[in-house]
Each structure stands twice: as structure tokens, then as C-alpha cells.
Coordinates of C-alpha atoms in Angstrom, one line a residue:
Chain A
X295 CA 48.6 -1.2 -11.0
X296 CA 49.3 -0.4 -14.6
X297 CA 46.9 -3.1 -15.6
X298 CA 44.1 -1.6 -13.5
X299 CA 44.9 1.8 -15.0
X300 CA 44.7 0.5 -18.5
X301 CA 41.4 -1.2 -17.7
X302 CA 40.1 2.0 -16.1
X303 CA 41.1 3.9 -19.2
X304 CA 39.3 1.4 -21.4
X305 CA 36.3 1.6 -19.2
X306 CA 36.2 5.4 -19.4
X307 CA 36.6 5.3 -23.2
X308 CA 34.3 2.4 -24.1
X309 CA 32.1 2.2 -21.0
X310 CA 31.2 5.5 -19.6
X311 CA 32.1 7.7 -22.5
X312 CA 30.2 5.9 -25.3
X313 CA 26.6 7.1 -25.3
X314 CA 25.5 4.5 -22.7
X315 CA 25.1 1.1 -24.4
X316 CA 28.2 -0.6 -22.9
X317 CA 28.0 0.3 -19.3
X318 CA 30.6 -1.8 -17.6
X319 CA 31.6 -2.5 -14.1
X320 CA 34.5 -0.2 -13.1
X321 CA 37.6 -2.3 -12.6
X322 CA 38.2 -1.4 -9.0
X323 CA 34.5 -2.0 -8.0
X324 CA 33.3 -5.3 -6.5
X325 CA 30.6 -7.4 -8.3
X326 CA 27.3 -5.6 -8.2
X327 CA 24.5 -7.0 -6.1
X328 CA 22.2 -6.7 -9.1
X329 CA 24.9 -8.1 -11.5
X330 CA 22.5 -9.2 -14.3
X331 CA 20.8 -5.8 -14.3
X332 CA 24.2 -4.2 -15.2
X333 CA 25.0 -6.9 -17.7
X334 CA 21.7 -6.5 -19.4
X335 CA 21.4 -2.8 -19.5
X336 CA 20.3 -1.7 -22.9
X337 CA 20.4 1.7 -24.4
X338 CA 16.8 1.9 -25.7
X339 CA 15.4 1.0 -22.3
X340 CA 17.7 3.4 -20.6
X341 CA 16.6 6.1 -23.0
X342 CA 12.9 5.4 -22.2
X343 CA 13.6 5.4 -18.5
X344 CA 15.3 8.7 -18.8
X345 CA 12.3 10.2 -20.5
X346 CA 10.0 8.9 -17.8
X347 CA 12.3 10.1 -15.0
X348 CA 12.0 13.6 -16.3
X349 CA 8.3 13.5 -17.2
X350 CA 6.0 15.4 -14.8
X351 CA 3.1 13.4 -16.3
X352 CA 3.9 10.8 -13.7
X353 CA 2.3 13.0 -11.0
X354 CA -1.4 13.7 -10.5
X355 CA -1.3 17.3 -11.7
X356 CA 1.6 17.0 -14.0
X357 CA 3.7 19.2 -11.9
X358 CA 6.3 16.9 -10.4
X359 CA 8.8 14.5 -12.0
X360 CA 11.3 12.2 -10.3
X361 CA 13.9 14.9 -11.2
X362 CA 12.0 17.5 -9.2
X363 CA 13.3 15.8 -6.1
X364 CA 16.3 14.0 -7.6
X365 CA 18.2 16.7 -9.5
X366 CA 21.1 15.6 -11.8
X367 CA 23.1 18.6 -10.7
X368 CA 22.9 17.5 -7.1
X369 CA 24.0 13.9 -7.9
X370 CA 20.3 13.2 -8.1
X371 CA 19.6 14.5 -4.5
X372 CA 17.7 17.6 -3.6
X373 CA 19.3 20.6 -2.0
X374 CA 16.6 23.2 -1.8
X375 CA 14.7 21.5 0.9
X376 CA 15.7 19.5 3.9
X377 CA 12.7 17.3 3.7
X378 CA 11.2 16.1 0.4
X379 CA 9.0 18.6 -1.3
X380 CA 6.2 17.1 -3.4
X381 CA 2.9 17.8 -5.1
X382 CA 1.2 21.1 -4.1
X383 CA 4.1 22.0 -1.8
X384 CA 3.5 19.2 0.5
X385 CA 6.4 18.4 2.8
X386 CA 7.4 14.8 3.4
X387 CA 9.3 13.4 6.3
X388 CA 12.6 12.5 4.8
X389 CA 15.4 14.0 2.7
X390 CA 15.7 12.9 -1.0
X391 CA 18.8 10.7 -1.2
X392 CA 21.4 11.0 -4.1
X393 CA 21.1 8.3 -6.8
X394 CA 24.1 6.5 -8.2
X395 CA 25.8 3.1 -8.2
X396 CA 22.4 1.7 -7.3
X397 CA 23.2 -1.8 -8.7
X398 CA 25.5 -2.3 -5.7
X399 CA 22.8 -1.5 -3.1
X400 CA 20.8 -4.4 -1.8
X401 CA 18.0 -2.3 -0.4
X402 CA 16.5 1.1 -1.0
X403 CA 15.0 4.0 1.0
X404 CA 16.4 5.3 4.3
X405 CA 14.9 2.4 6.2
X406 CA 15.9 -0.2 3.6
X407 CA 12.2 -1.1 3.2
X408 CA 12.4 -1.8 -0.6
X409 CA 14.5 -4.7 -1.8
X410 CA 14.4 -4.2 -5.6
X411 CA 14.9 -1.0 -7.6
X412 CA 12.3 -2.1 -10.2
X413 CA 9.6 -1.6 -7.6
X414 CA 10.9 1.5 -5.8
X415 CA 9.2 3.8 -8.3
X416 CA 5.8 2.7 -7.1
X417 CA 6.5 4.5 -3.9
X418 CA 6.9 8.1 -5.1
X419 CA 4.2 7.7 -7.8
X420 CA 1.5 6.5 -5.3
X421 CA 2.6 8.6 -2.3
X422 CA -0.1 11.3 -1.6
X423 CA 2.6 13.8 -0.7
X424 CA 4.9 13.1 -3.6
X425 CA 3.3 12.4 -6.9
X426 CA -0.2 11.4 -5.7
X427 CA -1.0 9.2 -8.7
X428 CA -1.9 5.6 -9.1
X429 CA 0.3 3.2 -11.1
X430 CA -2.7 2.3 -13.3
X431 CA -3.5 5.9 -14.1
X432 CA 0.1 6.6 -15.1
X433 CA 0.1 3.6 -17.4
X434 CA -3.1 5.1 -18.9
X435 CA -1.7 8.6 -19.4
X436 CA 1.5 7.2 -20.9
X437 CA -0.4 5.0 -23.3
X438 CA -2.4 7.9 -24.5
X439 CA 0.5 10.2 -25.2
X440 CA 1.8 10.3 -28.7
X441 CA 5.4 10.4 -27.6
X442 CA 5.8 7.1 -25.9
X443 CA 4.7 4.2 -28.1
X444 CA 7.7 4.6 -30.3
X445 CA 10.1 4.5 -27.3
X446 CA 8.3 1.5 -25.7
X447 CA 8.6 -0.3 -29.0
X448 CA 12.3 0.4 -29.3
X449 CA 12.9 -0.7 -25.7
X450 CA 10.6 -3.8 -25.5
X451 CA 9.7 -4.7 -29.1
X452 CA 6.1 -3.9 -28.3
X453 CA 4.5 -0.4 -28.0
X454 CA 1.9 -1.5 -25.4
X455 CA 2.5 0.2 -22.1
X456 CA 2.3 -1.8 -18.8
X457 CA 3.2 -1.2 -15.2
X458 CA 6.0 -3.7 -15.5
X459 CA 7.6 -2.0 -18.4
X460 CA 7.2 1.4 -16.9
X461 CA 9.0 0.6 -13.6
X462 CA 11.7 -1.6 -15.4
X463 CA 12.6 1.3 -17.7
X464 CA 12.8 3.7 -14.8
X465 CA 15.0 1.2 -12.9
X466 CA 17.3 0.7 -16.0
X467 CA 17.9 4.4 -16.3
X468 CA 18.8 4.6 -12.6
X469 CA 21.0 1.5 -12.8
X470 CA 22.9 3.2 -15.5
X471 CA 23.9 6.1 -13.2
X472 CA 27.4 5.1 -12.3
X473 CA 29.8 7.4 -10.4
X474 CA 33.4 6.0 -10.6
X475 CA 35.6 8.8 -11.8
X476 CA 36.4 10.9 -8.7
X477 CA 39.9 11.8 -7.7
X478 CA 39.7 8.8 -5.3
X479 CA 38.9 6.5 -8.2
X480 CA 41.8 7.9 -10.3
X481 CA 44.2 7.4 -7.4
X482 CA 42.9 3.8 -7.0
X483 CA 43.7 2.9 -10.6
X484 CA 47.0 4.7 -10.5
X485 CA 46.1 7.7 -12.6
X486 CA 46.4 10.3 -9.8
X487 CA 47.9 11.0 -6.4
X488 CA 46.5 12.1 -3.0
X489 CA 48.1 15.2 -1.4
X490 CA 49.7 14.6 2.0
X491 CA 46.6 16.0 3.7
X492 CA 44.2 13.8 1.6
X493 CA 46.4 10.8 2.4
X494 CA 46.2 11.6 6.2
X495 CA 42.4 12.0 5.8
X496 CA 42.2 8.6 4.0
X497 CA 44.0 6.9 6.8
X498 CA 41.6 8.5 9.3
X499 CA 38.7 7.5 7.1
X500 CA 39.8 3.8 7.1
X501 CA 40.1 3.8 10.9
X502 CA 36.9 5.5 11.7
X503 CA 34.4 5.4 8.9
X504 CA 35.2 2.5 6.5
X505 CA 33.4 -0.2 8.5
X506 CA 30.0 1.4 7.6
X507 CA 30.9 3.6 4.7
X508 CA 32.9 0.8 3.0
X509 CA 35.1 1.8 0.0
X510 CA 35.0 1.9 -3.0
X511 CA 31.2 2.3 -2.9
X512 CA 31.4 4.1 0.5
X513 CA 28.5 2.2 2.0
X514 CA 28.2 -1.4 3.3
X515 CA 24.5 -1.0 2.3
X516 CA 23.4 -2.2 5.8
X517 CA 21.1 -0.6 8.2
X518 CA 23.2 1.0 10.9
X519 CA 22.9 3.5 13.8
X520 CA 25.1 6.5 13.9
X521 CA 23.4 7.9 17.0
X522 CA 21.8 11.1 15.7
X523 CA 19.5 12.7 18.2
X524 CA 15.9 12.0 17.5
X525 CA 13.9 14.9 15.9
X526 CA 11.0 15.2 18.3
X527 CA 8.7 16.5 15.5
X528 CA 9.4 13.8 13.0
X529 CA 9.8 10.9 15.5
X530 CA 11.4 8.8 12.7
X531 CA 12.3 5.4 14.0
X532 CA 13.9 4.2 10.8
X533 CA 13.8 0.5 10.1
X534 CA 11.7 -0.1 13.3
X535 CA 8.8 1.3 11.4
X536 CA 9.0 -1.6 9.0
X537 CA 9.9 -4.5 11.2
X538 CA 8.5 -3.5 14.7
X539 CA 11.7 -5.0 16.1
X540 CA 13.1 -2.9 19.0
X541 CA 16.7 -3.6 17.8
X542 CA 15.9 -1.8 14.6
X543 CA 14.9 1.5 16.2
X544 CA 16.8 4.4 14.7
X545 CA 18.5 2.2 12.2
X546 CA 19.0 3.8 8.8
X547 CA 20.6 2.8 5.6
X548 CA 24.2 3.8 5.3
X549 CA 24.4 6.4 2.5
X550 CA 27.4 6.6 0.1
X551 CA 29.9 9.4 0.8
X552 CA 30.5 10.1 -2.9
X553 CA 29.5 13.5 -4.3
X554 CA 28.8 15.0 -0.9
X555 CA 29.6 18.5 -2.2
X556 CA 26.6 18.2 -4.5
X557 CA 24.1 16.3 -2.3
X558 CA 23.8 18.4 0.8
X559 CA 21.9 18.7 3.2
X560 CA 22.9 15.4 4.9
X561 CA 21.3 12.6 6.9
X562 CA 17.8 11.1 6.5
X563 CA 16.2 14.4 7.6
X564 CA 18.7 16.7 6.0
X565 CA 19.6 18.2 9.4
X566 CA 23.2 19.1 8.5
X567 CA 24.1 21.6 5.9
X568 CA 27.9 21.4 6.1
X569 CA 30.4 18.5 6.4
X570 CA 31.9 20.3 9.4
X571 CA 28.6 19.8 11.2
X572 CA 28.6 16.1 10.3
X573 CA 32.1 15.7 11.6
X574 CA 31.2 17.6 14.8
X575 CA 28.5 14.9 15.3
X576 CA 31.0 12.1 14.8
X577 CA 34.0 13.6 16.6
X578 CA 33.3 11.9 19.9
X579 CA 31.2 8.8 19.3
X580 CA 31.2 5.2 20.2
X581 CA 29.2 3.4 17.5
X582 CA 28.1 -0.2 17.4
X583 CA 27.7 -1.8 14.0
X584 CA 24.7 -4.0 13.3
X585 CA 26.4 -5.7 10.4
X586 CA 26.5 -9.5 10.7
X587 CA 25.2 -9.2 14.3
X588 CA 28.8 -9.2 15.5
X589 CA 28.2 -5.8 17.3
X590 CA 31.6 -4.5 16.4
X591 CA 32.2 -1.2 18.2
X592 CA 33.9 1.8 16.6
X593 CA 35.4 4.4 18.8
X594 CA 35.7 7.7 17.0
X595 CA 37.8 10.6 18.4
X596 CA 38.7 13.3 16.1
X597 CA 40.6 16.5 17.0
X598 CA 40.2 19.7 14.9
X599 CA 43.2 19.0 12.6
X600 CA 42.0 15.5 12.0
X601 CA 38.6 16.8 11.0
X602 CA 40.1 19.1 8.4
X603 CA 42.2 16.2 7.0
X604 CA 39.2 13.9 6.9
X605 CA 37.1 16.5 5.0
X606 CA 39.9 17.0 2.5
X607 CA 39.7 13.3 1.8
X608 CA 35.9 13.3 1.5
X609 CA 36.2 16.0 -1.1
X610 CA 38.2 13.6 -3.3
X611 CA 35.0 11.6 -3.6
X612 CA 33.3 14.3 -5.7
X613 CA 32.8 13.1 -9.3
X614 CA 32.3 16.1 -11.5
X615 CA 32.2 14.0 -14.7
X616 CA 29.2 12.1 -13.2
X617 CA 27.3 15.2 -12.1
X618 CA 27.9 17.0 -15.5
X619 CA 27.4 14.0 -17.7
X620 CA 24.9 15.2 -20.3
X621 CA 23.7 11.6 -21.0
X622 CA 22.0 11.7 -17.6
X623 CA 20.4 15.1 -17.9
X624 CA 17.0 16.3 -19.1
X625 CA 16.4 14.9 -22.6
X626 CA 15.7 18.3 -24.1
X627 CA 15.8 17.0 -27.6
X628 CA 12.7 14.9 -26.9
X629 CA 10.7 16.3 -23.9
X630 CA 9.5 19.9 -23.8
X631 CA 9.9 21.8 -20.5
Chain B
X308 CA 9.3 -37.0 -59.0
X309 CA 7.4 -33.8 -58.3
X310 CA 4.3 -35.8 -57.9
X311 CA 5.8 -38.0 -55.3
X312 CA 7.0 -35.0 -53.4
X313 CA 3.6 -33.4 -53.6
X314 CA 1.9 -36.6 -52.3
X315 CA 4.3 -36.8 -49.4
X316 CA 3.6 -33.3 -48.4
X317 CA -0.1 -34.0 -48.6
X318 CA 0.2 -37.0 -46.3
X319 CA 2.2 -34.9 -44.0
X320 CA -0.3 -32.1 -43.9
X321 CA -3.2 -34.5 -43.3
X322 CA -1.3 -36.1 -40.4
X323 CA -0.5 -32.8 -39.0
X324 CA -4.2 -31.7 -39.1
X325 CA -5.1 -35.0 -37.4
X326 CA -2.7 -34.5 -34.6
X327 CA -3.9 -31.0 -34.0
X328 CA -7.5 -32.0 -33.9
X329 CA -6.9 -35.0 -31.7
X330 CA -5.0 -32.7 -29.4
X331 CA -8.0 -30.4 -29.2
X332 CA -10.4 -33.2 -28.6
X333 CA -8.4 -34.7 -25.8
X334 CA -7.3 -31.4 -24.3
X335 CA -9.9 -30.3 -21.9
X336 CA -10.2 -27.8 -19.1
X337 CA -10.6 -28.0 -15.4
X338 CA -12.4 -24.9 -14.1
X339 CA -12.1 -23.5 -10.7
X340 CA -14.8 -21.0 -9.8
X341 CA -14.5 -18.6 -6.9
X342 CA -17.7 -17.8 -5.0
X343 CA -17.4 -15.1 -2.4
X344 CA -20.0 -15.4 0.5
X345 CA -21.0 -13.4 3.5
X346 CA -22.3 -16.0 5.9
X347 CA -25.0 -17.8 4.1
X348 CA -25.5 -15.1 1.5
X349 CA -23.6 -14.7 -1.8
X350 CA -21.4 -11.7 -1.5
X351 CA -21.8 -9.0 -4.2
X352 CA -19.9 -5.8 -4.4
X353 CA -21.6 -2.5 -3.5
X354 CA -24.5 -4.2 -1.5
X355 CA -24.9 -3.8 2.3
X356 CA -24.3 -6.8 4.6
X357 CA -24.9 -6.8 8.3
X358 CA -22.3 -7.8 10.9
X359 CA -23.6 -7.3 14.5
X360 CA -24.5 -3.6 14.7
X361 CA -22.4 -2.7 11.6
X362 CA -23.4 -2.5 8.0
X363 CA -20.6 -3.3 5.6
X364 CA -20.4 -2.5 1.9
X365 CA -17.6 -4.0 -0.2
X366 CA -16.2 -1.9 -3.1
X367 CA -13.3 -4.0 -4.3
X368 CA -12.2 -7.5 -3.5
X369 CA -9.0 -8.8 -5.2
X370 CA -6.7 -11.7 -4.3
X371 CA -4.1 -14.1 -5.6
X372 CA -4.6 -17.8 -6.2
X373 CA -1.2 -19.2 -7.1
X374 CA 0.7 -22.5 -7.6
X375 CA -2.4 -24.4 -8.7
X376 CA -1.7 -28.1 -9.2
X377 CA -3.9 -31.1 -9.8
X378 CA -3.3 -34.8 -9.0
X379 CA -4.9 -37.8 -10.5
X380 CA -5.6 -41.3 -9.0
X381 CA -2.0 -42.4 -9.8
X382 CA -0.6 -39.5 -7.8
X383 CA 0.5 -37.9 -11.1
X384 CA 0.8 -34.2 -10.6
X385 CA -0.1 -31.7 -13.2
X386 CA 1.3 -28.2 -12.5
X387 CA -0.5 -25.4 -14.1
X388 CA 1.8 -23.5 -16.4
X389 CA 0.3 -20.1 -15.6
X390 CA 0.7 -19.9 -11.9
X391 CA -0.6 -16.6 -10.8
X392 CA -4.2 -15.7 -11.0
X393 CA -5.5 -12.4 -9.8
X394 CA -9.1 -13.0 -8.8
X395 CA -10.9 -9.6 -9.0
X396 CA -14.6 -9.7 -8.2
X397 CA -15.1 -6.9 -10.7
X398 CA -13.4 -8.8 -13.5
X399 CA -12.6 -12.4 -13.0
X400 CA -13.8 -15.2 -10.8
X401 CA -12.9 -18.4 -12.7
X402 CA -9.6 -20.1 -13.4
X403 CA -9.2 -22.6 -16.3
X404 CA -6.6 -25.2 -16.4
X405 CA -5.8 -27.4 -19.4
X406 CA -5.9 -31.1 -18.8
X407 CA -5.9 -34.3 -21.0
X408 CA -9.3 -36.0 -21.5
X409 CA -8.0 -39.1 -19.7
X410 CA -6.8 -37.3 -16.7
X411 CA -9.1 -37.9 -13.7
X412 CA -8.7 -35.2 -11.1
X413 CA -8.6 -36.4 -7.5
X414 CA -6.7 -33.6 -5.7
X415 CA -6.6 -29.9 -6.0
X416 CA -3.8 -27.9 -4.4
X417 CA -3.3 -24.2 -4.5
X418 CA -1.9 -21.3 -2.5
X419 CA -3.8 -18.3 -1.3
X420 CA -1.2 -15.5 -1.9
X421 CA 2.2 -15.2 -3.4
X422 CA 5.4 -17.0 -2.4
X423 CA 8.6 -15.3 -1.1
X424 CA 10.5 -15.7 -4.4
X425 CA 7.8 -13.8 -6.3
X426 CA 7.9 -11.1 -3.7
X427 CA 11.6 -10.4 -3.7
X428 CA 12.2 -10.6 -7.4
X429 CA 12.0 -7.6 -9.7
X430 CA 8.9 -6.2 -11.5
X431 CA 6.6 -8.8 -13.1
X432 CA 3.9 -8.6 -15.8
X433 CA 0.5 -10.2 -16.4
X434 CA -1.5 -10.7 -13.3
X435 CA 1.4 -9.6 -11.2
X436 CA 1.8 -6.3 -13.0
X437 CA 2.2 -3.5 -10.4
X438 CA -0.5 -1.5 -12.2
X439 CA -3.1 -3.8 -10.6
X440 CA -2.4 -2.1 -7.3
X441 CA -1.5 -5.3 -5.6
X442 CA 2.1 -4.4 -4.8
X443 CA 2.8 -2.5 -1.6
X444 CA 4.2 0.9 -2.6
X445 CA 6.1 1.6 0.5
X446 CA 7.8 -1.7 1.1
X447 CA 8.7 -4.9 -0.7
X448 CA 6.0 -7.5 -1.4
X449 CA 2.6 -8.3 -2.9
X450 CA -0.7 -7.7 -1.2
X451 CA -2.3 -11.2 -1.2
X452 CA -5.8 -10.0 -0.5
X453 CA -7.1 -6.5 -0.9
X454 CA -10.7 -5.9 0.4
X455 CA -11.9 -2.3 0.5
X456 CA -15.2 -0.8 1.4
X457 CA -17.1 1.2 4.0
X458 CA -18.7 0.5 7.4
X459 CA -21.6 2.3 9.0
X460 CA -23.3 2.0 12.4
X461 CA -25.3 4.2 14.8
X462 CA -22.3 6.4 15.7
X463 CA -20.2 6.5 12.5
X464 CA -21.2 6.7 8.9
X465 CA -19.2 5.5 6.0
X466 CA -15.9 4.8 7.8
X467 CA -13.5 3.1 5.5
X468 CA -12.8 -0.6 5.7
X469 CA -9.4 -1.6 4.4
X470 CA -8.0 -5.1 4.6
X471 CA -4.6 -5.3 2.8
X472 CA -3.4 -8.7 3.8
X473 CA 0.1 -9.9 2.9
X474 CA 3.7 -10.3 4.1
X475 CA 6.1 -12.9 3.0
X476 CA 8.9 -12.6 5.6
X477 CA 9.3 -14.9 8.6
X478 CA 7.7 -14.8 11.1
X479 CA 4.8 -13.0 9.5
X480 CA 4.5 -14.8 6.2
X481 CA 0.9 -15.0 5.2
X482 CA 0.7 -17.3 2.2
X483 CA -1.7 -20.1 2.9
X484 CA -1.5 -23.6 1.3
X485 CA -4.8 -25.4 0.6
X486 CA -5.4 -29.0 -0.5
X487 CA -8.8 -30.5 -1.3
X488 CA -9.9 -34.0 -2.5
X489 CA -11.9 -33.7 -5.8
X490 CA -14.3 -36.1 -7.5
X491 CA -13.5 -37.0 -11.0
X492 CA -15.2 -33.9 -12.4
X493 CA -14.1 -31.1 -14.6
X494 CA -15.0 -28.3 -12.3
X495 CA -14.9 -27.2 -8.7
X496 CA -16.2 -24.2 -6.8
X497 CA -14.5 -22.7 -3.8
X498 CA -16.4 -20.6 -1.4
X499 CA -14.7 -17.9 0.7
X500 CA -16.7 -16.6 3.6
X501 CA -15.8 -13.0 4.2
X502 CA -18.1 -12.8 7.3
X503 CA -16.1 -15.5 9.0
X504 CA -12.8 -13.8 8.0
X505 CA -13.8 -10.4 9.3
X506 CA -15.7 -11.5 12.3
X507 CA -12.7 -13.5 13.7
X508 CA -11.2 -10.4 15.3
X509 CA -13.1 -7.4 14.2
X510 CA -13.0 -5.5 17.5
X511 CA -9.2 -5.5 17.6
X512 CA -8.6 -4.5 14.0
X513 CA -11.3 -2.0 13.7
X514 CA -11.8 -2.9 10.0
X515 CA -8.2 -1.8 9.1
X516 CA -5.3 -4.1 8.6
X517 CA -2.9 -2.6 6.0
X518 CA 0.6 -4.0 6.7
X519 CA 2.3 -7.3 7.3
X520 CA 2.5 -8.4 10.9
X521 CA 0.6 -10.4 13.5
X522 CA -2.9 -9.1 12.6
X523 CA -2.3 -9.7 8.9
X524 CA -1.1 -13.2 9.6
X525 CA -4.0 -14.0 11.8
X526 CA -6.4 -12.9 9.2
X527 CA -4.6 -15.0 6.6
X528 CA -5.2 -18.0 8.8
X529 CA -8.9 -17.1 9.0
X530 CA -9.0 -16.9 5.2
X531 CA -7.8 -20.4 5.0
X532 CA -10.3 -21.6 7.5
X533 CA -13.1 -19.9 5.6
X534 CA -12.4 -21.6 2.3
X535 CA -14.6 -24.6 1.4
X536 CA -14.7 -26.6 -1.8
X537 CA -17.9 -27.8 -3.5
X538 CA -18.6 -29.8 -6.6

């Protein structure tokens, strides 16, 4: 325990706390799925990615940046709108998810349709209701700006802009967003203690939720079904829309449960505003996991005291130092608002 | 002493020059030219072509030729070092492959489309750069053929025609492997007949196929059938 605590301390001091260059793997985390991406993170590319992430020039009318929908103060989710809110007030069909610990995820989007973070950025940039641009035109606009050549040179040793470099830099910034300093994390490495209530909640969590929301990332990164009622307007069939396989109907990617106090509303369509509503949904459910095709069933029965205990545990997953880390915020020394 | 050293250097430089020039003399190219056709006509962009009662106009045609390799009479294989070529009828229709003078080409192999490894990996540059618009934005994978234009007939005018053919996942993988015998020459021309490709099941697809699946795979098979090699 002490060894882990020391490692964690070192990680906090030399990893997370230094500007960004040495982003390490938190000692109590498993090996990331995109392991090399974490090893090869480099501060100049992250810096470039951060500029691009906050730059509205990535949208057709220069009104929307990635951060318009993924706000740092909401753990990079969006709380003003249930469904995504893009260019010229167009409303999309899904809720903007929180962004952190992405190197541990093996797929992206609510239906898991994108398998590599590098290429995820093509989706919002080209989506007519999000940024309504084309990748080629963004490359053109960025090449013509006086700001960027310097940063491309620092990151890639060559100031020429290309689609490849653009998306790789955006991905590097996002890979660098690591949330691993919640109360839960401190307890795991022996630097803190759960209250009795939180401990009871943790036990309930392990019995009822951990199969899908697997600790310490709080997701198994699989497509699973948690039996939400279908919204008749949206008719979102989840992974089925990508595969056309009946077994994938209503399958959605399991979201992490870290930072829930910041990232409401919840679920793929943002239907729940409060955690109590979420637990109301789960309180009497029999769920069947799709993971490994073993069809494990999970019977969930929660009484009202148990729900309160479980929520008190979920709140220990809030990571304030992540949400308020200035290294992730708007680069105000470089970009103008 | 210095003189000797100077002479050695001179001999060395002359030899170096020799090697370089011999290399250039012996190193030649095999060129593969792509010729799009519409039935018996040569296909050009922005010109009308007739298919039954419909008039088709093509605005953009782009596709990937990958994993090009040559074989000589001794079955010796020469793999091209650059292995992804974006053929874009607006920009490029010819591929050049470096070969040795003595190499006599007997076989040409290539793939139409990209393999699964390329599709699942991270962002790539050059001809695979996502700014060429050949990566699906809403899912993983490259579009192997992008063919956009318009269709008109008696009842509809200028309806859009969009064939975005691709998909690398079983069972709907759409990459096609081609293999042609070649005479010992330094060039070959492949013809791709878009009439044959589109005609194959035009009624069902209504000039739109934009995602991987059965239709896309069927069309990929038609692409393979429509490709002929001439020398």
C-alpha cells in the first residue's frame, strides 16, 4: 500500500503536476489500450492540439470550437443542452460525452463506431449539424493563419499543415486529459479513507454496477444495454445503426462514472438531469451483459437507503483537480476570444 | 602524403559518380495508367453519359490502388515501396514503379481498396491523409471508391448520385485483389468500366450507396469484374 502511495505521490508531482510533458500512467490504472500514444505524448503536440481544440476556425462560420460542446468545466461534456448544439443552433441527436482517460477506451462515440481517437475529429468537423466544415478546408484555413506555422513546426519539425497532423495533434491533447485524482483514487493508493456510507456504497457498486462500469476507469468500454426506454422521436438504435445486426439494437458504449457531478445530463440522449433519476432507472432491473458473449445477467434491486449510499460513493469519483487544471483550459495567452 | 590522399579521394569520387549514374541508367520505371470508361466511351468528368433512360454526369471519381507488386519470369516479386495510390481523375491517373533495367515484368498484382490494417490504425499522411475526404467521418475506415455526380431523367432533374464504396470488416469487407499477366513491357493500362459497375444493380441502389454492407460489397465485386488490363 505504501509503495503505491509513494508512486501515486510521485505521479502527482512529476506526472500530472509538471506542465504536461511527462504524463504517466497512474499506478493503480491498468495498461492503456493506446499504450504507445501515452508513452509518446509530447508537450509541443499537446500544446498545438489544445489550440486547435479551442479554435472556432474549425467550423464553417468560425462560431463553434470543440470546446463549445466539450467544456473543460464540465469534464469536457456539455450541460446546457441535452442534445448536442452545433452550428447555427442546430440540434443533434445525442448528448456530448465527457472526455478523459481516452487512451483506455477501445472505441469512441455512443455506438462505438470509431475505433481510433486520431480519426474521431473528422466526425464533428464534417458533420453538417456540428461544425459543417470539410477537413480539406480546415487544413487550408489553418495553413493561412499566421498563428499556426510556428506551433506546427514545434510539434512536427515542419510548419506545413496536413490533415494527418491536425487530427493527430487534437488526439494528443485529448489523450493527455487524465482524471485520476478523485477521492476514490486517493483511497485506492492509501492517501485517504471512505466514510462508512461511502464504503457501503462502494460494496453496492461492486455488486451491481462494476461488471459494466468497471473500476478504476469505471467502464469496460464495451457496448452494453442498460434497458432505457426508447425515445420515440429520436429512435436511436445505438450500435445497430452501424452494424445492422439485431443483437446490437439499443447497445451503447458504457460511459465512465467519473466526474458525474460535472457532466450531467446523463445517458446518450441526456434524458436524466440527476443521479437520483439514474438510480431510479436501475433500482429494479435485470440486465444482461454483452461482454465476451457470455450473457452474464446482473440483477439489480436497490432500496431507498441503498440508493443514497450508492450516490455517496459515486460522488467520490469527482476529480476537482482534473476539472480545474489550468493546463487543460482555454489557452488565453495565445488565442483571443 | 597529401597528394596520395587527394588522389584516393578523387578515385573514390569518380567511382561514386559512376555508381550513381549506372544506378540511374539501370533503374527504370513501370507505369500503370488508369483509363476510366463508360461502356465503349472514355469517361471524362462533367460530361453526360446515357444509361437506359437516365443521363449521368460524374463530378468526382477517386479510388485507392494499393499493395502493387510485380513478378518477373523467375517468380521474383518486387513490392512497390509506396503502397497506397489515390487515383483522382481530377489530378492523377498514373502510377510509376521503379524497377531495374533487367527486370522483365510478367505479372502485375494490386488491390482495389485498402486493407483492414490500414483502416484500423491511426491517422496517416500522404495519399491516405484524411483531408482527401476518403475517410468516413462517422465511422472507422477508408472509402475505397468515391464517385459523385448527378442523374437526370424525364421525371427528376439533377438528383445526386453518390457511390461511396468501402468497408473492411467481415463479412462486408470490400477490398478486391487483382492479378494480371503482363508482357515484358514497361507499361500497362487498366480500364475500369463505370457503366458496368453502376448498371449491375442500379434499380435497387437508386444511385446511392454510402456505407459498408451488402450493396457496397456487391458493387466492389462489380468493380473487380469491370477492370481489364491492356498493353
